mmCIF file of C-alpha atoms in Angstrom:
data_model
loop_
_atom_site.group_PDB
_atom_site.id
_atom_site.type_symbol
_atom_site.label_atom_id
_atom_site.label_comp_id
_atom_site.label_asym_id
_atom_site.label_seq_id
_atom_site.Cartn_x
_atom_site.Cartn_y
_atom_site.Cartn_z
ATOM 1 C CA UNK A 1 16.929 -37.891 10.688
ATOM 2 C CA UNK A 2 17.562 -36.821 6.936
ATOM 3 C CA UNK A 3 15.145 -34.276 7.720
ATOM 4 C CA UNK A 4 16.691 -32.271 10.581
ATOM 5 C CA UNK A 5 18.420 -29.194 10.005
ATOM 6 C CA UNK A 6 19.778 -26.797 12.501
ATOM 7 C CA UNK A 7 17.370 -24.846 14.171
ATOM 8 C CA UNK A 8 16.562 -21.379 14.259
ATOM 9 C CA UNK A 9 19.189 -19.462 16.337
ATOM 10 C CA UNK A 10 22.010 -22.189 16.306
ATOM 11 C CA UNK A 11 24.679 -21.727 14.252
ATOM 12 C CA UNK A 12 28.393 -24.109 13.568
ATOM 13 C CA UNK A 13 31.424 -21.949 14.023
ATOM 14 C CA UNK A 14 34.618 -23.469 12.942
ATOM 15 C CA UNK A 15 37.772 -22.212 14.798
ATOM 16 C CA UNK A 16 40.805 -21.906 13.183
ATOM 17 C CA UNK A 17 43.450 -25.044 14.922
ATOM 18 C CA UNK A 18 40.311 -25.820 17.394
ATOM 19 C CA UNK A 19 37.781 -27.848 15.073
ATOM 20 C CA UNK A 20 34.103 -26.815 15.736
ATOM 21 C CA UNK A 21 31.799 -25.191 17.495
ATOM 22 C CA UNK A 22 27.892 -24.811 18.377
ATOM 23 C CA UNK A 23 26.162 -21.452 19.190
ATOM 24 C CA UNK A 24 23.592 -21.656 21.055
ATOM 25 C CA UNK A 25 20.293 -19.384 20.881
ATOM 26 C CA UNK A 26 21.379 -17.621 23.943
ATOM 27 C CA UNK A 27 25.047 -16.855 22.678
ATOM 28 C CA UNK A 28 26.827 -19.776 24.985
ATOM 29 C CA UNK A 29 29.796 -21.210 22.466
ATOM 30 C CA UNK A 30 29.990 -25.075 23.256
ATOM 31 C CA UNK A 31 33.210 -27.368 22.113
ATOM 32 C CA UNK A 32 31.826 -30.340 19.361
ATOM 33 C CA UNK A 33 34.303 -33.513 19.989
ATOM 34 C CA UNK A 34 33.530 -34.678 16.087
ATOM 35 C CA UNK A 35 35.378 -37.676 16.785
ATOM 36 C CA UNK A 36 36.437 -39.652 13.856
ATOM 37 C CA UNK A 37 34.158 -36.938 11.290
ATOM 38 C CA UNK A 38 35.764 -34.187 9.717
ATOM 39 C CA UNK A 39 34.268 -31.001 10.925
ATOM 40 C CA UNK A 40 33.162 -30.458 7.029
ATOM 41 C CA UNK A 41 31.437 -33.280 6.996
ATOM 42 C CA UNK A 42 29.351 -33.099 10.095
ATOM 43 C CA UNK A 43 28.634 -29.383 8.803
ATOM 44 C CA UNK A 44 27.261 -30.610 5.469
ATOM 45 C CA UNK A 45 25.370 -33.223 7.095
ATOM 46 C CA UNK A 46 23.662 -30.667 9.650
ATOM 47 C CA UNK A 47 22.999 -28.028 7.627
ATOM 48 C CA UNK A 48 22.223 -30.109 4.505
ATOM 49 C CA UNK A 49 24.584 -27.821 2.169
ATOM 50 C CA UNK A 50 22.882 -24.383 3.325
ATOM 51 C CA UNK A 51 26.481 -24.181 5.280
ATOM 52 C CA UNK A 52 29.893 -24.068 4.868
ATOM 53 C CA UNK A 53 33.214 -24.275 7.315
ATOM 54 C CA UNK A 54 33.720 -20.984 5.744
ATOM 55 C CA UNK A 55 30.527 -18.766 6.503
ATOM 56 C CA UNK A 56 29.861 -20.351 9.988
ATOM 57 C CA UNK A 57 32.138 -17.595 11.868
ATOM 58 C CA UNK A 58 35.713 -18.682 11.687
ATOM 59 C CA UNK A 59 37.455 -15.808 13.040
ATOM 60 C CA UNK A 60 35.179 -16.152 15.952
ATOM 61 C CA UNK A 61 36.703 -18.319 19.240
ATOM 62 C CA UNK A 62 35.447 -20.626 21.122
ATOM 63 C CA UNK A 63 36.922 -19.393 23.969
ATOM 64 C CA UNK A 64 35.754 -17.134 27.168
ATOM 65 C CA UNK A 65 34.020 -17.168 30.575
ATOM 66 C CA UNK A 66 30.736 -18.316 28.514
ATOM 67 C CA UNK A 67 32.316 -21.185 26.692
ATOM 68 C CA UNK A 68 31.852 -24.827 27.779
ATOM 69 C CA UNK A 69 34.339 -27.537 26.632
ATOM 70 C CA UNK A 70 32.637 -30.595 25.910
ATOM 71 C CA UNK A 71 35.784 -32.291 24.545
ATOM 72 C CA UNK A 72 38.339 -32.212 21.844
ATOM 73 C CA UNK A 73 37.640 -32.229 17.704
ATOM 74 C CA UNK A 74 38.953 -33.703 15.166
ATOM 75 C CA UNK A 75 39.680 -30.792 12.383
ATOM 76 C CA UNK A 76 42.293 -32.934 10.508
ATOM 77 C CA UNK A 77 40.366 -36.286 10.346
ATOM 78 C CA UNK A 78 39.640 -38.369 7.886
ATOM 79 C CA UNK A 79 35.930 -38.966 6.337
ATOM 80 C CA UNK A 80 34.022 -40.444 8.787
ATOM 81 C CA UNK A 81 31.373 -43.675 8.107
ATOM 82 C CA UNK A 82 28.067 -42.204 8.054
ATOM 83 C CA UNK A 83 27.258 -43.901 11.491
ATOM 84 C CA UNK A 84 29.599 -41.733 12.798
ATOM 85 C CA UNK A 85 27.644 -38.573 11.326
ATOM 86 C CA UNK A 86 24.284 -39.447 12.576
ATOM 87 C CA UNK A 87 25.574 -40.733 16.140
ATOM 88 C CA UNK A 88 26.591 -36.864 16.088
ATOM 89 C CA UNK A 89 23.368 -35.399 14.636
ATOM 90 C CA UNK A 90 21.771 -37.635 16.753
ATOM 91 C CA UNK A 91 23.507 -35.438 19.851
ATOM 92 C CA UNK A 92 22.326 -32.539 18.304
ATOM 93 C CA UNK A 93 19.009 -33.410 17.990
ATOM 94 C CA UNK A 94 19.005 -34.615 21.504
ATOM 95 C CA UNK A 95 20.018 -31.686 22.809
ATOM 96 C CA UNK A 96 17.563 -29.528 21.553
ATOM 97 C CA UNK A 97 19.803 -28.039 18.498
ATOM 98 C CA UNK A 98 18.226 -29.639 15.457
ATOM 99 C CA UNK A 99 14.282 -29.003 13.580
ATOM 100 C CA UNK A 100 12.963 -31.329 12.138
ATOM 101 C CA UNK A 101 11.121 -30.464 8.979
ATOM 102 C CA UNK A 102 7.387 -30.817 8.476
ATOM 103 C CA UNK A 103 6.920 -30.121 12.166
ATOM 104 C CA UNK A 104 5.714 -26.641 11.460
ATOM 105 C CA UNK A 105 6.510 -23.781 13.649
ATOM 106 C CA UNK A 106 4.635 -22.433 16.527
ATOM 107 C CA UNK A 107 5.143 -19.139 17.718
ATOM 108 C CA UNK A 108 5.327 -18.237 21.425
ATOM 109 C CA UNK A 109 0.995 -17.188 21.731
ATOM 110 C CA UNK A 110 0.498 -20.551 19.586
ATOM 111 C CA UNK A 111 -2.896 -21.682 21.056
ATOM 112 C CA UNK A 112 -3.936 -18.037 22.131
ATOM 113 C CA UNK A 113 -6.293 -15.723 21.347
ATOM 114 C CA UNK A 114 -6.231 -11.924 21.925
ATOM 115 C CA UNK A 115 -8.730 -10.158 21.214
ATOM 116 C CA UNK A 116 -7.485 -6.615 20.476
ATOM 117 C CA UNK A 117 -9.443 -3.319 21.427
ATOM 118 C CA UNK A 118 -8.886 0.524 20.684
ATOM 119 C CA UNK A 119 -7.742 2.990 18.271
ATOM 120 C CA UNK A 120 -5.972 1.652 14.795
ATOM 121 C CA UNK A 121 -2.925 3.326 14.312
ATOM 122 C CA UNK A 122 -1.847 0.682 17.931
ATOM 123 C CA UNK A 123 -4.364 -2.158 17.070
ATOM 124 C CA UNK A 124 -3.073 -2.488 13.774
ATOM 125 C CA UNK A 125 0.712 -3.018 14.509
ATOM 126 C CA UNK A 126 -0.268 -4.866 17.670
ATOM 127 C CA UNK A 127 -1.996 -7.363 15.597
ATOM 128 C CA UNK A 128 0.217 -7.636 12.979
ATOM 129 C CA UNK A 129 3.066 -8.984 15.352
ATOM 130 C CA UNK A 130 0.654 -10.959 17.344
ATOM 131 C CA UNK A 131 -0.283 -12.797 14.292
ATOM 132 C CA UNK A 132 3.600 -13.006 13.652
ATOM 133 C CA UNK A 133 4.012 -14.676 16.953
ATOM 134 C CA UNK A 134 1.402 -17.489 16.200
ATOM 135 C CA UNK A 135 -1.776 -16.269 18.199
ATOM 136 C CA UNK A 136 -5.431 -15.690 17.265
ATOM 137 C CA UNK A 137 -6.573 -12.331 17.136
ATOM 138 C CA UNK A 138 -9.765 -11.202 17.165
ATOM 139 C CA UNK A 139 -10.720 -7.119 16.653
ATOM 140 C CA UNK A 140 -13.802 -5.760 18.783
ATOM 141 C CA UNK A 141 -14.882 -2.176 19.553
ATOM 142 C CA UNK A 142 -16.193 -2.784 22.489
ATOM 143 C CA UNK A 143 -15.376 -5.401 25.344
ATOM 144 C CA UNK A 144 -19.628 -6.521 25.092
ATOM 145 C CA UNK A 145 -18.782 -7.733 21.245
ATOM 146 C CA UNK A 146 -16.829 -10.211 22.664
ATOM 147 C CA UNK A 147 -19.103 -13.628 22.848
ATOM 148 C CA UNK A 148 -19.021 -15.075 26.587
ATOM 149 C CA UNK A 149 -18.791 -19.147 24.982
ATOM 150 C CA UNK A 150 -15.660 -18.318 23.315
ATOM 151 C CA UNK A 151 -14.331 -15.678 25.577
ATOM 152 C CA UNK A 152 -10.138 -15.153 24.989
ATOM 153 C CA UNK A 153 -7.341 -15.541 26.616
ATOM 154 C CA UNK A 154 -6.302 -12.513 26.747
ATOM 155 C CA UNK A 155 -7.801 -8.556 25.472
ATOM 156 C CA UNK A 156 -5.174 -5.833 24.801
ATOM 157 C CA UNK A 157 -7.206 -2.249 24.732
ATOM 158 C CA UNK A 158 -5.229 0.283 23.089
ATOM 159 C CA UNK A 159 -5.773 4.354 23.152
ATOM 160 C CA UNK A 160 -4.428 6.927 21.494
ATOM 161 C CA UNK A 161 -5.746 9.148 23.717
ATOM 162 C CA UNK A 162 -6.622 9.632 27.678
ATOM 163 C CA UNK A 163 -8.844 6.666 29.475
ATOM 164 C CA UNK A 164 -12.557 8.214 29.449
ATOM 165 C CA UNK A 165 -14.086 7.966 32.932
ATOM 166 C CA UNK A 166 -15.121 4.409 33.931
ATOM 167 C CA UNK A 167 -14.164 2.976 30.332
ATOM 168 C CA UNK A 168 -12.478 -0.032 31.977
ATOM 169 C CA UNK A 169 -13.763 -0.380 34.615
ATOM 170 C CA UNK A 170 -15.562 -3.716 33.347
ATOM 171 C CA UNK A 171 -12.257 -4.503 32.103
ATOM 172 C CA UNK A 172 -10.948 -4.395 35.166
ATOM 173 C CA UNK A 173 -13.055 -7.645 36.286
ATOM 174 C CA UNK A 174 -11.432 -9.763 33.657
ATOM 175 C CA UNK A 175 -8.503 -10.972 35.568
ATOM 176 C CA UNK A 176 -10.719 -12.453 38.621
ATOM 177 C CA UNK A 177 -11.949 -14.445 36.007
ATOM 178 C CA UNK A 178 -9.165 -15.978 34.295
ATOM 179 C CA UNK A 179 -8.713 -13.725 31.472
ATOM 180 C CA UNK A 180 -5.482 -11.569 30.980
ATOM 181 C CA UNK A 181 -5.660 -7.967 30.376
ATOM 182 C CA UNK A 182 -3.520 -5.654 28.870
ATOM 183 C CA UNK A 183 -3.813 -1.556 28.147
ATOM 184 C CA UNK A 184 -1.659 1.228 27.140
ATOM 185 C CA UNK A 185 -3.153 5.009 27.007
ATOM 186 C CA UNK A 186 -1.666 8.261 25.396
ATOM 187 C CA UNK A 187 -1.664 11.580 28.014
ATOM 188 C CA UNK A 188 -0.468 14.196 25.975
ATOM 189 C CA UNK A 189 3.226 13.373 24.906
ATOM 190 C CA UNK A 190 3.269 10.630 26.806
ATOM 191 C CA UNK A 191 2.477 6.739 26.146
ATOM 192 C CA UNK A 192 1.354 4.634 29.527
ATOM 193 C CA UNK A 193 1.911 0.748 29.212
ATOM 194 C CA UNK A 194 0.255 -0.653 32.306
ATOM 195 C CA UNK A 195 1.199 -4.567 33.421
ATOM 196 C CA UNK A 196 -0.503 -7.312 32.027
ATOM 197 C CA UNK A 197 -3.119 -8.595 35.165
ATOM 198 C CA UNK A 198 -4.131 -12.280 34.926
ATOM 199 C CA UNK A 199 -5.047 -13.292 38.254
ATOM 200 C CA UNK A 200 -7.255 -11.941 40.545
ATOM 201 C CA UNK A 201 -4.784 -9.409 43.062
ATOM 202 C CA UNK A 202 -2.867 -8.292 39.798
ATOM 203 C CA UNK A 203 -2.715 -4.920 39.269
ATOM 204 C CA UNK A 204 -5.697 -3.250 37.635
ATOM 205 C CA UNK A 205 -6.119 0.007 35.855
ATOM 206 C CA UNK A 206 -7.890 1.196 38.693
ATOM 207 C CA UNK A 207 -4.772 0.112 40.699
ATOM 208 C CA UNK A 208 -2.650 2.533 38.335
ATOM 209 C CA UNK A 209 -4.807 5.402 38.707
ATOM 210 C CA UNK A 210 -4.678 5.218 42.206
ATOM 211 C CA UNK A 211 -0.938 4.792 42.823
ATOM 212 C CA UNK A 212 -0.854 7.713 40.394
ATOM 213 C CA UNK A 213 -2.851 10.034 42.155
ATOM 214 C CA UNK A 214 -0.989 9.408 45.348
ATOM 215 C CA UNK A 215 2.486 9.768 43.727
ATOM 216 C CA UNK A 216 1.905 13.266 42.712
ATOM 217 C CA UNK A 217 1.103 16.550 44.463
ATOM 218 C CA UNK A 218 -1.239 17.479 41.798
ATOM 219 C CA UNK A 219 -3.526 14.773 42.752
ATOM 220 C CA UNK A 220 -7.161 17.110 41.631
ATOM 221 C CA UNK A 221 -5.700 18.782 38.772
ATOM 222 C CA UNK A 222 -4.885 15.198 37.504
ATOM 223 C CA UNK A 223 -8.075 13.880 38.671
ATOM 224 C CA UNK A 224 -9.774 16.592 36.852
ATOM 225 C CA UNK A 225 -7.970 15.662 33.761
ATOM 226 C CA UNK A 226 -8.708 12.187 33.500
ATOM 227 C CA UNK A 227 -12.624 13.301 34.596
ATOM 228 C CA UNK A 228 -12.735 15.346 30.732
ATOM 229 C CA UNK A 229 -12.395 18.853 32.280
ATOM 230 C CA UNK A 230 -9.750 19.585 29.933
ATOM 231 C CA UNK A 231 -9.493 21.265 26.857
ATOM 232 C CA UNK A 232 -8.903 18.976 23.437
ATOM 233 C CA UNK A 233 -5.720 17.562 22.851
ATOM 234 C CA UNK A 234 -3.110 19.151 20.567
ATOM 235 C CA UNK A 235 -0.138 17.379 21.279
ATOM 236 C CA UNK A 236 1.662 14.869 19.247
ATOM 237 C CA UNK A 237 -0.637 11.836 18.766
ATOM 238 C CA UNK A 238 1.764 8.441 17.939
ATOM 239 C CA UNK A 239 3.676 8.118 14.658
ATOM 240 C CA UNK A 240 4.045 5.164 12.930
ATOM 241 C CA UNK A 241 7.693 4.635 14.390
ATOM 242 C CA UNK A 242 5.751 5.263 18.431
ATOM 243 C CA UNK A 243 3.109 3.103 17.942
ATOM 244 C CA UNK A 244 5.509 -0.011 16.731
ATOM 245 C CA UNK A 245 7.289 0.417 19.562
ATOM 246 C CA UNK A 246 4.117 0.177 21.463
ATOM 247 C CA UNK A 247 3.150 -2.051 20.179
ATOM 248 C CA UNK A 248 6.498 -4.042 20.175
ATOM 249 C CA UNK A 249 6.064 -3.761 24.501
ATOM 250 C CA UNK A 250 3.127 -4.884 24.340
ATOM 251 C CA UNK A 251 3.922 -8.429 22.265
ATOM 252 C CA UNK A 252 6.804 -8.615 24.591
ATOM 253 C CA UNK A 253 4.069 -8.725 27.719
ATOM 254 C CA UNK A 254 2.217 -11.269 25.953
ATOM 255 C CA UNK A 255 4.823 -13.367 25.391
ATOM 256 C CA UNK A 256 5.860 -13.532 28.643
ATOM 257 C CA UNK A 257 2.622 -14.073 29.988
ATOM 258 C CA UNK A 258 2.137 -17.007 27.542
ATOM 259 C CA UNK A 259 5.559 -18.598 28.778
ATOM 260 C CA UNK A 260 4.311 -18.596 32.276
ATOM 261 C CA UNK A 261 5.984 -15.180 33.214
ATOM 262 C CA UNK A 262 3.445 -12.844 33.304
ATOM 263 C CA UNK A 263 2.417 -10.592 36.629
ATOM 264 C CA UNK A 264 5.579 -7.984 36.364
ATOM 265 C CA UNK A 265 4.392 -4.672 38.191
ATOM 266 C CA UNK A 266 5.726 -2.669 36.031
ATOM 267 C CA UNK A 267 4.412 0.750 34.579
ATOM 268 C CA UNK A 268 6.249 1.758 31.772
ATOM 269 C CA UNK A 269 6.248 5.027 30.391
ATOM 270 C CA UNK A 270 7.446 6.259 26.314
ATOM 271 C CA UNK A 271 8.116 9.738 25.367
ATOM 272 C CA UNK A 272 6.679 10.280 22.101
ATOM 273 C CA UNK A 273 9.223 13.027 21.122
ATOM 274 C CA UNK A 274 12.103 10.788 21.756
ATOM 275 C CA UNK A 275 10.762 7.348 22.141
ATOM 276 C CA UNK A 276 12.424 6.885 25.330
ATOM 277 C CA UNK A 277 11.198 4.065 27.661
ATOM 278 C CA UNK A 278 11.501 4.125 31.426
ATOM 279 C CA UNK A 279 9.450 1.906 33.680
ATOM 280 C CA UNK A 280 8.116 1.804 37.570
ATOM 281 C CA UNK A 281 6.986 -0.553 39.775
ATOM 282 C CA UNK A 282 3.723 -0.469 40.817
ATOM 283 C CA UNK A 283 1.708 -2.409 43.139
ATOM 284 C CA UNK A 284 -2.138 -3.347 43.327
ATOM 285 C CA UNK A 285 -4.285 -1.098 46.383
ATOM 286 C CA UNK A 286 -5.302 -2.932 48.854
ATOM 287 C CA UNK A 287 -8.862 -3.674 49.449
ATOM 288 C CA UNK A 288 -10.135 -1.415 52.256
ATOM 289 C CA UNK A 289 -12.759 -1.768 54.610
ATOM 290 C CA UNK A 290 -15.806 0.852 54.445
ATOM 291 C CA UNK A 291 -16.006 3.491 57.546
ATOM 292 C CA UNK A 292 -18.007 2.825 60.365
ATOM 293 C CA UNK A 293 -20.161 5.334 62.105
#
């Protein structure tokens, strides 16, 4: 184990007249019982020298609704035999708080590949942090560039502008077979993030439109818009800081749909002049039956 170092997101914390400390990645404070080791020494063997007692949060307690004692330490104790040191790091590494190195790192979309649709000043953020996170992205400009034998996991189509009539429809289709899809569209000053559909019964763009139209009382004039009877655009198209946070959403869907927790109905909704989120739920239409005569 003379590899293993802490890893990312834990952290040692040694409390003044209470010994030491683990951190967990979600912020839960856990008691160490060191035993025979001094607390130094079971920091310099876990952190290899990149630590210290004294930059590992001192004046912070263990202590608090969120803390778990898992038994007493030893901050007075003499130099423990260097069984004693790996029985602990052997603990850690059990427990999920140790990396070992040469094991590389995979990001959350590890073993995914987006392809990644639209206008740049989104696409170009979006991939950047998709990239970050570990997937595959591949850049098209239209959904027929994609190649059917090595179809992806997942396409992301990004506008900086209103949907044109019937662009996604095709899109639309993806989910019924197995392939996520994700969207976001600009209306004026006014970003739309629709929910990532992987499953057939997800909710569609064509969903959103419709649940749109029958939310408001301007249901033609809207219609009308989205049909091109408008005049051109003026407003504020995204700035660099709008589309990153765009984009930011949209990574944050991915990931989530990568972990297994994909399918939230929720329409969210950023205000370019402020970059204010706020999100709604939304549900998919039911299918209807055709009239009768």
């Amino acid at each position: 184990m003379a590899t293993a170092r802490l890893a990312p997101g834990v952290a040692l914390v040694t409390v003044p007249g209470q010994g030491l400390a683990v951190r967990t990645p979600d912020g839960e404070f856990l008691r160490v019982d060191t035993g025979t080791a001094a607390p130094d020494a079971v920091v310099e063997r876990l952190t290899r020298g990149h630590g210290s007692p004294g930059d590992t949060g001192a004046q912070v307690p263990a202590q608090g609704p969120d803390s778990v004692g898992v038994g007493p330490s030893a901050p007075d104790a003499p130099d423990a035999p260097d069984g004693e040191l790996e029985r602990l790091a052997a603990a850690f590494d059990g427990a999920g708080y140790l990396a070992h190195e040469g094991d590389g790192t995979r990001g959350p979309l590890a073993g995914r590949t987006v392809a990644v649709l639209g206008d740049d000043v989104l696409t170009e953020p979006l991939t950047r942090f998709v990239r970050a996170e570990g997937g595959e992205v591949r850049r098209a400009k239209r959904l027929t560039d994609l190649p059917g034998e090595q179809s992806p996991d997942v396409v992301v189509w990004c506008l900086d502008s209103p949907v044109p009539q019937g662009l996604w429809d095709e899109a639309d289709r993806l989910p019924a077979d197995g392939t996520g899809w994700l969207r976001c569209h600009r209306e004026g000053t006014t970003a739309w993030l629709e929910p990532l559909a992987a499953a057939p019964g997800d909710v569609t763009s064509a969903d959103v439109r419709l649940r749109r139209l029958a939310a408001t009382p301007a249901h033609r004039e809207l219609a009308a818009y989205w049909a091109g009877s408008r005049t051109d655009d003026t407003g504020p198209a995204h700035t660099a800081a709008s589309a990153a946070l765009t984009a930011c959403l949209l990574t944050a869907d991915l990931i989530a749909w990568a972990a297994g927790r994909g399918g939230a109905r929720r329409l969210r909704r950023v205000d370019l002049r402020d970059l204010t989120v706020d999100e709604h739920t939304v549900l998919p239409v039911p299918a209807v039956a055709p009239l009768t005569r």
